[in-house]
């Protein structure tokens, strides 16, 4: 499958496109089953997802948390399911929980929309991340960049230590 | 492209692209709301400037997101292959 395409259609939205060589029922399972999710949604090398409380009904709350295996630092996301159409669409709010990682993604929750579309056994998944404002997008951007640099340094430490 | 060489006024751009002033202004409004250009106010004119720093920050960030998402998705590819095989064996 072609690598994920990430774009910014506006100053408060990010779109991620990717196709998977699997029928939609399996992709849906991997996206919504709290046992399956931590097996792939680990964010970055050296991180795990020890907390994955999921909800697949409208109004249900979810809580995801990631941990750095080396220093134990955590961060997470929480939110509420706004729309669930099995094998087709999930819409939920998302609030950044900085844990020990720090940073901010603004005060208002962002809205995440994930759509699933199967054709000939290939499922395309489109994820839209809509920030409440450009300021929130900018906050997420600077938090992301700091974490990214931190990660690179850790990777470099690994290389130097090895 | 023209803005890469420095600030330009709306009338400069109208002359360059042989577009009407309202068309150029509406294009500029879109670019400005996307944070790609900025505009000062000088008397009646509002010269525009390319915001290369903001543009670079966004593209760097998107590149970083791409890496994180693709990392997740490669693991998802492997998990889906496993689930697919399990489903076929059950048949």
Tab-separated table of N, CA, C and O in Angstrom, chain A residues 28-29 31-34 37 53-62 80-86 89-90:
chain	number	residue	atom	x	y	z
A	28	UNK	N	-12.035	-2.070	10.811
A	28	UNK	CA	-12.910	-1.529	11.864
A	28	UNK	C	-12.558	-2.161	13.216
A	28	UNK	O	-12.451	-1.461	14.232
A	29	UNK	N	-12.362	-3.470	13.200
A	29	UNK	CA	-12.012	-4.182	14.441
A	29	UNK	C	-10.693	-3.641	15.015
A	29	UNK	O	-10.597	-3.352	16.210
A	31	UNK	N	-9.441	-0.783	14.635
A	31	UNK	CA	-9.615	0.611	15.049
A	31	UNK	C	-10.459	0.772	16.314
A	31	UNK	O	-10.426	1.829	16.938
A	32	UNK	N	-11.272	-0.218	16.647
A	32	UNK	CA	-12.238	-0.007	17.724
A	32	UNK	C	-12.130	-1.000	18.876
A	32	UNK	O	-12.681	-0.752	19.940
A	33	UNK	N	-11.453	-2.129	18.673
A	33	UNK	CA	-11.340	-3.135	19.721
A	33	UNK	C	-10.172	-2.759	20.640
A	33	UNK	O	-9.022	-2.694	20.194
A	34	UNK	N	-10.446	-2.499	21.943
A	34	UNK	CA	-9.385	-2.032	22.846
A	34	UNK	C	-8.255	-3.045	23.057
A	34	UNK	O	-7.204	-2.681	23.579
A	37	UNK	N	-6.237	-2.300	19.479
A	37	UNK	CA	-5.680	-0.959	19.268
A	37	UNK	C	-4.235	-0.791	19.760
A	37	UNK	O	-3.391	-0.296	19.020
A	53	UNK	N	-9.002	2.667	26.920
A	53	UNK	CA	-10.426	2.491	27.212
A	53	UNK	C	-11.181	3.061	26.030
A	53	UNK	O	-11.018	4.227	25.690
A	54	UNK	N	-11.986	2.227	25.411
A	54	UNK	CA	-12.628	2.622	24.157
A	54	UNK	C	-14.142	2.589	24.321
A	54	UNK	O	-14.669	1.855	25.160
A	55	UNK	N	-14.817	3.400	23.545
A	55	UNK	CA	-16.281	3.372	23.520
A	55	UNK	C	-16.713	3.420	22.070
A	55	UNK	O	-16.099	4.120	21.270
A	56	UNK	N	-17.720	2.664	21.714
A	56	UNK	CA	-18.188	2.682	20.321
A	56	UNK	C	-19.684	2.975	20.259
A	56	UNK	O	-20.365	2.523	19.362
A	57	UNK	N	-20.174	3.733	21.244
A	57	UNK	CA	-21.562	4.196	21.154
A	57	UNK	C	-21.565	5.718	21.344
A	57	UNK	O	-20.696	6.267	22.015
A	58	UNK	N	-22.534	6.363	20.741
A	58	UNK	CA	-22.616	7.817	20.807
A	58	UNK	C	-22.746	8.259	22.264
A	58	UNK	O	-23.526	7.692	23.020
A	59	UNK	N	-21.931	9.231	22.646
A	59	UNK	CA	-21.939	9.716	24.021
A	59	UNK	C	-20.942	8.978	24.909
A	59	UNK	O	-20.676	9.412	26.023
A	60	UNK	N	-20.394	7.860	24.410
A	60	UNK	CA	-19.413	7.079	25.179
A	60	UNK	C	-18.092	7.822	25.273
A	60	UNK	O	-17.719	8.590	24.382
A	61	UNK	N	-17.365	7.608	26.388
A	61	UNK	CA	-16.082	8.289	26.608
A	61	UNK	C	-14.941	7.308	26.356
A	61	UNK	O	-15.045	6.134	26.677
A	62	UNK	N	-13.864	7.831	25.806
A	62	UNK	CA	-12.680	6.994	25.643
A	62	UNK	C	-11.495	7.643	26.348
A	62	UNK	O	-11.495	8.845	26.622
A	80	UNK	N	-15.061	12.095	23.609
A	80	UNK	CA	-16.404	11.528	23.592
A	80	UNK	C	-16.808	11.200	22.155
A	80	UNK	O	-16.503	11.958	21.236
A	81	UNK	N	-17.498	10.085	21.993
A	81	UNK	CA	-17.961	9.669	20.669
A	81	UNK	C	-19.197	10.490	20.269
A	81	UNK	O	-20.180	10.536	21.001
A	82	UNK	N	-19.117	11.153	19.119
A	82	UNK	CA	-20.228	11.990	18.667
A	82	UNK	C	-21.093	11.270	17.632
A	82	UNK	O	-22.278	11.539	17.502
A	83	UNK	N	-20.445	10.376	16.872
A	83	UNK	CA	-21.157	9.679	15.806
A	83	UNK	C	-20.444	8.355	15.555
A	83	UNK	O	-19.210	8.328	15.476
A	84	UNK	N	-21.216	7.268	15.484
A	84	UNK	CA	-20.614	5.962	15.189
A	84	UNK	C	-21.493	5.252	14.168
A	84	UNK	O	-22.659	4.976	14.432
A	85	UNK	N	-20.963	5.008	12.990
A	85	UNK	CA	-21.664	4.228	11.965
A	85	UNK	C	-20.764	3.037	11.663
A	85	UNK	O	-19.708	3.193	11.044
A	86	UNK	N	-21.176	1.856	12.145
A	86	UNK	CA	-20.330	0.661	12.065
A	86	UNK	C	-19.838	0.428	10.630
A	86	UNK	O	-20.613	0.532	9.676
A	89	UNK	N	-17.964	5.052	9.696
A	89	UNK	CA	-17.549	6.375	10.165
A	89	UNK	C	-17.540	6.470	11.688
A	89	UNK	O	-18.430	5.953	12.354
A	90	UNK	N	-16.532	7.162	12.213
A	90	UNK	CA	-16.483	7.504	13.637
A	90	UNK	C	-16.166	8.997	13.733
A	90	UNK	O	-15.242	9.477	13.075
